[in-house]
mmCIF file of C-alpha atoms and ligand atoms in Angstrom:
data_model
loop_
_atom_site.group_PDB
_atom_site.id
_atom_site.type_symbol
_atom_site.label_atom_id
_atom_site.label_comp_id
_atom_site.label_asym_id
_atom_site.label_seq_id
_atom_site.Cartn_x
_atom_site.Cartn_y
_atom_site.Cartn_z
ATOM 1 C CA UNK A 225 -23.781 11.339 32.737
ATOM 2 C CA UNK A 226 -21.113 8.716 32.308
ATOM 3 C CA UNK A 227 -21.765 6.293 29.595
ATOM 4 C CA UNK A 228 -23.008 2.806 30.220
ATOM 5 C CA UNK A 229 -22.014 0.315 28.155
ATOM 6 C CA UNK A 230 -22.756 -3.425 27.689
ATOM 7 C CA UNK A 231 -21.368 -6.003 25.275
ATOM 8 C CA UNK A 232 -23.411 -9.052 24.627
ATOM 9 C CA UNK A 233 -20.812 -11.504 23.670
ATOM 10 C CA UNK A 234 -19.440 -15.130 23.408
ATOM 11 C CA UNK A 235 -15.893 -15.254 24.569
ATOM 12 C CA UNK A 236 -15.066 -17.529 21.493
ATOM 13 C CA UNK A 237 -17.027 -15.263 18.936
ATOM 14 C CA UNK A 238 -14.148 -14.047 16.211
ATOM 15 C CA UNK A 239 -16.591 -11.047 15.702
ATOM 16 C CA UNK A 240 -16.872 -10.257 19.017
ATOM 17 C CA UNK A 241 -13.107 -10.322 19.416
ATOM 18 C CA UNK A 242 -12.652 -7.347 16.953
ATOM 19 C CA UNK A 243 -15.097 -5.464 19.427
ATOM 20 C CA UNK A 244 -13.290 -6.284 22.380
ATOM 21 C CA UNK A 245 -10.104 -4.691 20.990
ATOM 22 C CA UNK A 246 -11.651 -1.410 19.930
ATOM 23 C CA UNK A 247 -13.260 -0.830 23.491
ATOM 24 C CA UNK A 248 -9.337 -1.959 24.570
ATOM 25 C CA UNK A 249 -7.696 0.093 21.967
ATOM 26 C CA UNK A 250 -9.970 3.380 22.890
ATOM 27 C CA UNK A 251 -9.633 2.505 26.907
ATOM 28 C CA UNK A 252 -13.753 2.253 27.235
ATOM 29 C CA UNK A 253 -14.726 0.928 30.416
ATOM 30 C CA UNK A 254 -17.778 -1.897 29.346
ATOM 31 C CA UNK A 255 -19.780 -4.859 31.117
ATOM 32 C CA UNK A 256 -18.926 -7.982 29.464
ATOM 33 C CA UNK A 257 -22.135 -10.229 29.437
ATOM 34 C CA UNK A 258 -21.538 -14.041 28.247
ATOM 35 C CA UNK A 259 -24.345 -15.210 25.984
ATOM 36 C CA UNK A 260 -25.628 -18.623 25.273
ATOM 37 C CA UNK A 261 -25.829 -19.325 22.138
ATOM 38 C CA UNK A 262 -27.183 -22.773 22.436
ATOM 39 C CA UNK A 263 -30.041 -21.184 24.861
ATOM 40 C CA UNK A 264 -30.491 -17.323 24.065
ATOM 41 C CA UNK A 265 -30.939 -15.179 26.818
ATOM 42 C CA UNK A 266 -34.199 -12.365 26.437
ATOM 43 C CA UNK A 267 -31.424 -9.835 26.450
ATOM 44 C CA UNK A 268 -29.939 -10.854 23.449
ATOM 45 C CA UNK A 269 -33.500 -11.361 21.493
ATOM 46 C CA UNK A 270 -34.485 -8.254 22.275
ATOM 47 C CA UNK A 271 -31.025 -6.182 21.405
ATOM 48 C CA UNK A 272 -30.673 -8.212 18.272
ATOM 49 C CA UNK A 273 -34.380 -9.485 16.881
ATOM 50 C CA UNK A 274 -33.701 -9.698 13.470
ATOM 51 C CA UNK A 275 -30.120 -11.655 13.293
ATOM 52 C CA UNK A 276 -30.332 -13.247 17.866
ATOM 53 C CA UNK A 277 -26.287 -12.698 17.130
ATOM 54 C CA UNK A 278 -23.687 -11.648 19.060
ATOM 55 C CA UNK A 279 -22.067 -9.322 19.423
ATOM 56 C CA UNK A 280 -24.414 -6.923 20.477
ATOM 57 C CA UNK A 281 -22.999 -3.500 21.912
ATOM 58 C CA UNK A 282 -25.266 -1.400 24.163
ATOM 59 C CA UNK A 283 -24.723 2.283 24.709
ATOM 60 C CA UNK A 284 -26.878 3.571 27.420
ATOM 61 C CA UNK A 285 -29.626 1.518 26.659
ATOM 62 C CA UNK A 286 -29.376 1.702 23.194
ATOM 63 C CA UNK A 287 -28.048 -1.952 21.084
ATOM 64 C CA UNK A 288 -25.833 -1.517 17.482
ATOM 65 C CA UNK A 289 -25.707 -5.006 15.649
ATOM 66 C CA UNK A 290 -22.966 -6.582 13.513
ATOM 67 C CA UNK A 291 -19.643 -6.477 14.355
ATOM 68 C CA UNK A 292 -17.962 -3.809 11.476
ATOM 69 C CA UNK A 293 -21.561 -0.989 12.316
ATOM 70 C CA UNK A 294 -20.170 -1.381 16.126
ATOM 71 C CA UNK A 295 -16.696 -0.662 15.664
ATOM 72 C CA UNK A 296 -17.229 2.198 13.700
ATOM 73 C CA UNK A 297 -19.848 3.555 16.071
ATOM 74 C CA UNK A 298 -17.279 2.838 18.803
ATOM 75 C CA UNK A 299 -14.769 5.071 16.371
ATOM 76 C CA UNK A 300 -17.346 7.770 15.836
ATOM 77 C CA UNK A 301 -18.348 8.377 19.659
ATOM 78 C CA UNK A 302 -15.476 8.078 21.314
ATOM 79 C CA UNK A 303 -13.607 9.770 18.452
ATOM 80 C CA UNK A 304 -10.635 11.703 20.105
ATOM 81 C CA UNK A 305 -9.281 8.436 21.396
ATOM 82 C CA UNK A 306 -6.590 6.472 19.112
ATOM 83 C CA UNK A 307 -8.658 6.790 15.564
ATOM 84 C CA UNK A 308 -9.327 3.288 14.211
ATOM 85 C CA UNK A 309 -10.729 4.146 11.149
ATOM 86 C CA UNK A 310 -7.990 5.680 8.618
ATOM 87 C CA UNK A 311 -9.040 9.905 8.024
ATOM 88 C CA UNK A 312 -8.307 9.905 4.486
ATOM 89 C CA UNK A 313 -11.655 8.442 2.517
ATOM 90 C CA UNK A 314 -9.951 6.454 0.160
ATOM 91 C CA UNK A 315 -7.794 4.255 2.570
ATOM 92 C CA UNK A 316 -10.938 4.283 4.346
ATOM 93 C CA UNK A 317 -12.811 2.525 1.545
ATOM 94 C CA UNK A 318 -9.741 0.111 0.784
ATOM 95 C CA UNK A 319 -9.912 -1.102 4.510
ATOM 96 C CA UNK A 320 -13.899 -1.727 4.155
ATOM 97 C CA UNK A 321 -13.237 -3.560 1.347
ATOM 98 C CA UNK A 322 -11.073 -5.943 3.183
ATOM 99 C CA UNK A 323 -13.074 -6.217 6.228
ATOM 100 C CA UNK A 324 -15.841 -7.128 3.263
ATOM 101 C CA UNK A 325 -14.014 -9.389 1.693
ATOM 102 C CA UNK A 326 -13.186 -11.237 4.684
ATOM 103 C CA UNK A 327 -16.573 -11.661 5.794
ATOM 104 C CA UNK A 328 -18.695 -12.552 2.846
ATOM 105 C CA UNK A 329 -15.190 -14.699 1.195
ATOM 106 C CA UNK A 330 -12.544 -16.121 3.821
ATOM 107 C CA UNK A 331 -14.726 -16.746 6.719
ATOM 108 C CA UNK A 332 -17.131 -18.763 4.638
ATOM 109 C CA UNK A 333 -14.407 -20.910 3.081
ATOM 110 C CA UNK A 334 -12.697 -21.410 6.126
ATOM 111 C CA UNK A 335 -15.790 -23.319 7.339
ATOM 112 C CA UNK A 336 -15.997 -25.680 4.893
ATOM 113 C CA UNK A 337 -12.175 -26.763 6.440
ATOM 114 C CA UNK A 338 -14.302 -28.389 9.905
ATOM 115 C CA UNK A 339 -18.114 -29.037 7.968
ATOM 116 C CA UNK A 340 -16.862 -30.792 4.815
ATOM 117 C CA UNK A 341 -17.027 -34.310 4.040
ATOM 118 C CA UNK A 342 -13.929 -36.723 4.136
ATOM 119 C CA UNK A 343 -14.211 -36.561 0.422
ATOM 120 C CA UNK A 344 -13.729 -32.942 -0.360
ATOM 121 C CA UNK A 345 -11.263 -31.896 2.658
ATOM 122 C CA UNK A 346 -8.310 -31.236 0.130
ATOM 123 C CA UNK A 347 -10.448 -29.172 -2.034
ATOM 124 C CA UNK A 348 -11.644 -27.114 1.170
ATOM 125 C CA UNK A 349 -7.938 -26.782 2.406
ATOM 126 C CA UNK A 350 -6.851 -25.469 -1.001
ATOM 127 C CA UNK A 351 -9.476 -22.898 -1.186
ATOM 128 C CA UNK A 352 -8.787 -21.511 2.553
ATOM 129 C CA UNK A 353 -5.075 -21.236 1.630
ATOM 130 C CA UNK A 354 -5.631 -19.619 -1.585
ATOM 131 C CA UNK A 355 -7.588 -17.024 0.606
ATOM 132 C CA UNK A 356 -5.295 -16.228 2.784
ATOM 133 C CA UNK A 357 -2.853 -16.171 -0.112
ATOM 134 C CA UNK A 358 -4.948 -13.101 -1.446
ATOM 135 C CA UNK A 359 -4.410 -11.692 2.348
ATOM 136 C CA UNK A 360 -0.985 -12.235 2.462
ATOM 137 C CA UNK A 361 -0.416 -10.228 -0.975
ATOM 138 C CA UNK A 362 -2.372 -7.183 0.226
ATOM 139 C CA UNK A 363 -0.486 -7.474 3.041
ATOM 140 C CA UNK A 364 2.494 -7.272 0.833
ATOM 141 C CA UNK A 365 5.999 -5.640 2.803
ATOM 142 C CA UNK A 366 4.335 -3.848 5.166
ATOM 143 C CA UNK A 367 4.268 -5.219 8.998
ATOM 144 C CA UNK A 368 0.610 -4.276 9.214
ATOM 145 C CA UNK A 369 -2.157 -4.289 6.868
ATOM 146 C CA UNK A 370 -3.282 -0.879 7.639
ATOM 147 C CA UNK A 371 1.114 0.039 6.948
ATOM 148 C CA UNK A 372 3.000 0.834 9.556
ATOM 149 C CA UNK A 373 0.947 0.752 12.428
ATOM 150 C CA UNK A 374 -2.209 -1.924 13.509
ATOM 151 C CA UNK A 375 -4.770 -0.696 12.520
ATOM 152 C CA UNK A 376 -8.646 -1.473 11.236
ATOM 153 C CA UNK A 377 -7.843 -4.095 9.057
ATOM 154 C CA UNK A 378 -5.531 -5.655 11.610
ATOM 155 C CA UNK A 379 -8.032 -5.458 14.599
ATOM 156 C CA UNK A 380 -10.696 -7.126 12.149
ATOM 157 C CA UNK A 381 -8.880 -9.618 10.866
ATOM 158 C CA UNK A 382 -6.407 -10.752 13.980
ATOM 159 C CA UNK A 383 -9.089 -12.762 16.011
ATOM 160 C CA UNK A 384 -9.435 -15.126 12.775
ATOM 161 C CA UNK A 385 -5.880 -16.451 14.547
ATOM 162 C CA UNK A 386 -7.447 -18.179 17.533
ATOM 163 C CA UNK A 387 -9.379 -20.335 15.274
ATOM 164 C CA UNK A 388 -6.202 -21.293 13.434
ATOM 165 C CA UNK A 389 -4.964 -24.302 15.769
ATOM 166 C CA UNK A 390 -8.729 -26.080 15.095
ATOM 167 C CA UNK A 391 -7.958 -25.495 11.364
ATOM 168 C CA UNK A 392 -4.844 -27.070 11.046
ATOM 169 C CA UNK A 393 -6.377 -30.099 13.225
ATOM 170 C CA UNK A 394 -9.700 -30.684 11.425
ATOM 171 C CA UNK A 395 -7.900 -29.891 7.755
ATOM 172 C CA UNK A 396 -5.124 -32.011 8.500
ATOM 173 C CA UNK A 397 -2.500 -29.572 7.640
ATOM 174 C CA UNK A 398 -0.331 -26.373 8.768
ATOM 175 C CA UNK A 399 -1.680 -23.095 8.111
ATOM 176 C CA UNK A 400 1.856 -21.557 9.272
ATOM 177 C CA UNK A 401 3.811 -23.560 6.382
ATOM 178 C CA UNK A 402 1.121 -23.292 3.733
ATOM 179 C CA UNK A 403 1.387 -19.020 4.751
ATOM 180 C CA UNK A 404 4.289 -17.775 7.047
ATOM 181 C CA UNK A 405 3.778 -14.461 6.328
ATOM 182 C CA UNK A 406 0.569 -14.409 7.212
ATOM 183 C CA UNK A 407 1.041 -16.189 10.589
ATOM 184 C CA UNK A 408 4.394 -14.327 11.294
ATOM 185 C CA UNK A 409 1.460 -10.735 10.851
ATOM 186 C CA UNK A 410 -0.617 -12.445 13.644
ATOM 187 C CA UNK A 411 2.004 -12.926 15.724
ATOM 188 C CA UNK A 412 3.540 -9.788 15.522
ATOM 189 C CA UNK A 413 -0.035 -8.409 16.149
ATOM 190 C CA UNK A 414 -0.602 -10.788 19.429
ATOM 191 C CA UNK A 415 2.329 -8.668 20.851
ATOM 192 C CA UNK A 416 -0.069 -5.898 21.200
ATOM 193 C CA UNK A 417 -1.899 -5.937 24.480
ATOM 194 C CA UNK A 418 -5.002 -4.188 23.453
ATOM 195 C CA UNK A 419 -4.902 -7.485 20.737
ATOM 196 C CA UNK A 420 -3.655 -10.576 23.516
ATOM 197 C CA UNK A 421 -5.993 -9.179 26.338
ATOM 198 C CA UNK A 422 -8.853 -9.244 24.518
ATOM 199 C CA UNK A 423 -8.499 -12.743 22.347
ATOM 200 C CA UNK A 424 -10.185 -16.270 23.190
ATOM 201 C CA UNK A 425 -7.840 -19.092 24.347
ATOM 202 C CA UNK A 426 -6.913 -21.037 21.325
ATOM 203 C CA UNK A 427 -7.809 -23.920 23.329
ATOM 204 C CA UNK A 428 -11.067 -22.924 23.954
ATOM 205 C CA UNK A 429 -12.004 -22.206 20.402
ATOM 206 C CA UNK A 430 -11.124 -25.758 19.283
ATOM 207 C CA UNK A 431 -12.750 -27.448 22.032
ATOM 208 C CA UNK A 432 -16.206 -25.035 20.891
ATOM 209 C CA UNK A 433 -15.534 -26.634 16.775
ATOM 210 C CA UNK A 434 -15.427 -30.048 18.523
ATOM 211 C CA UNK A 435 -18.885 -29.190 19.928
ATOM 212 C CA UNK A 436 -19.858 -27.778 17.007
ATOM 213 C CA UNK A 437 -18.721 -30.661 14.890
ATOM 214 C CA UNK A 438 -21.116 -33.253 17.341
ATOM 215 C CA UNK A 439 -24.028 -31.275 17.312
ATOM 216 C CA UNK A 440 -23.793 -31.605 13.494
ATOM 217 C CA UNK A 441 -22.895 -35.087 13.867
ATOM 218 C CA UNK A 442 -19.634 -34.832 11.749
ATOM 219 C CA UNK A 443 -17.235 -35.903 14.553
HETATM 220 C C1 GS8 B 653 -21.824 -12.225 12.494
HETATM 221 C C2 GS8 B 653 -22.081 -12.529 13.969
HETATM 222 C C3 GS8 B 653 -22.142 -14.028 14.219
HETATM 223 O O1 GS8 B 653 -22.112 -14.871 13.296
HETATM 224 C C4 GS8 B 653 -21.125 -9.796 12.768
HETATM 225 O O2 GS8 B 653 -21.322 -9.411 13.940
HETATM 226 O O3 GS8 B 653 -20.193 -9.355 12.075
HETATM 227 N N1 GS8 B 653 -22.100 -10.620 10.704
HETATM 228 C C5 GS8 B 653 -22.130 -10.776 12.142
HETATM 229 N N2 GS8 B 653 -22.274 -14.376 15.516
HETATM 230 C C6 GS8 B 653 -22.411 -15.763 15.905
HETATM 231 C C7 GS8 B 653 -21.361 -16.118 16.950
HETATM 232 S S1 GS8 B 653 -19.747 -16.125 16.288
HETATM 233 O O4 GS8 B 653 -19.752 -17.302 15.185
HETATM 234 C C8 GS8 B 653 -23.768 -15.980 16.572
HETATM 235 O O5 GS8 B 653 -24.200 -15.189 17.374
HETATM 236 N N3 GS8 B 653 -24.435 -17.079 16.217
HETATM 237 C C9 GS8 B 653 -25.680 -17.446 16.800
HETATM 238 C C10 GS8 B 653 -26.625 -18.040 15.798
HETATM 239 O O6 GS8 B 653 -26.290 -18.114 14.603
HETATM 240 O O7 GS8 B 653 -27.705 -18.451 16.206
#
């Protein structure tokens, strides 16, 4: 029986952008099904009851939740195309631990760039940059994170780039001076296709943190 499988997604989602290139990387043939977050479908409730996020994967009729579980399932089943995970256990640990850290530390203090208040703007921007500062030392010589070739760290990371041009606007400042290397990495990785085909429009993402920003009543 060929497999069916369904992603529950929001185009602009940075976690459902590292799903989208695994399924590209590994050549998986998926429906793509647009969610409203704003007014959540039944699908999505029922796929996802405890967190009602996307992304939600579905493999013949079956839902995995959170973003870093479903990329590693999609790395387990379809295993014998390009491995995304690295074999060896250690460099396997050292790439969750980046994938961690971005979650529960960058992605957090990124936020506070387009949430803060007037007053503490420069303080946010110098605690995003001093992230990515961290990033751009593990990142070190090597043109990917992962060494020579993109790889798990890259694909997890790399849709954090879209969000970039709404950064720069709402924290008044340039991500690409503050860290070159770290926007010369993303650029190198947009070259990819599995990476470009599979990324929001810039555009779009700022226009969704100007939304955002009303419904909170910041703007
Ligand atoms: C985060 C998913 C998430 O925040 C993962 O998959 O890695 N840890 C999870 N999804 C957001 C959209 S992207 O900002 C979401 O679905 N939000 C809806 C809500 O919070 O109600």
């Amino acid at each position: 029986m060929a497999d069916e499988v369904v992603l529950l997604d929001t185009d602009v989602s940075m976690f459902g952008m590292r799903v989208r290139i695994a399924l590209a990387d590994k050549g998986i043939q998926y429906e793509y099904k647009e969610q409203d977050l704003m007014n959540k479908a039944p699908l999505l409730l029922q796929m996802n009851p405890i967190h009602k996020k996307v992304p939600v994967l579905i493999h013949n009729g079956k839902p995995i939740c959170e973003s870093l579980i479903i990329v590693e399932y999609i790395d387990e089943v379809w295993k014998d195309k390009s491995p995304l995970m690295p074999s060896d256990p250690y460099r396997r640990a050292h790439a969750r631990f980046w994938a961690d850290y971005f979650d529960k530390k960058v992605y957090d203090t990124g936020r506070k760039i387009w949430t803060c208040k007037v007053e503490e703007q420069e303080a946010a921007n110098k605690e995003f940059i001093e992230c990515l500062k961290v990033l751009e030392g593990e990142l070190g010589d090597k043109p990917y994170f992962d060494g020579e070739n993109f790889g798990f760290v890259d694909m997890f990371l790399i849709p954090y780039y879209t969000w970039f041009p709404a950064y720069d606007k709402f924290g008044n400042f340039s991500i690409e001076a503050e860290c070159p290397k770290f926007v010369a990495w993303a650029k190198k990785c947009m070259q990819k296709e599995s990476v470009s085909k599979s990324l929001a429009d810039p555009d779009k993402v700022y226009d969704f943190v100007v939304m955002l920003r009303q419904r909170r009543g910041i703007a």
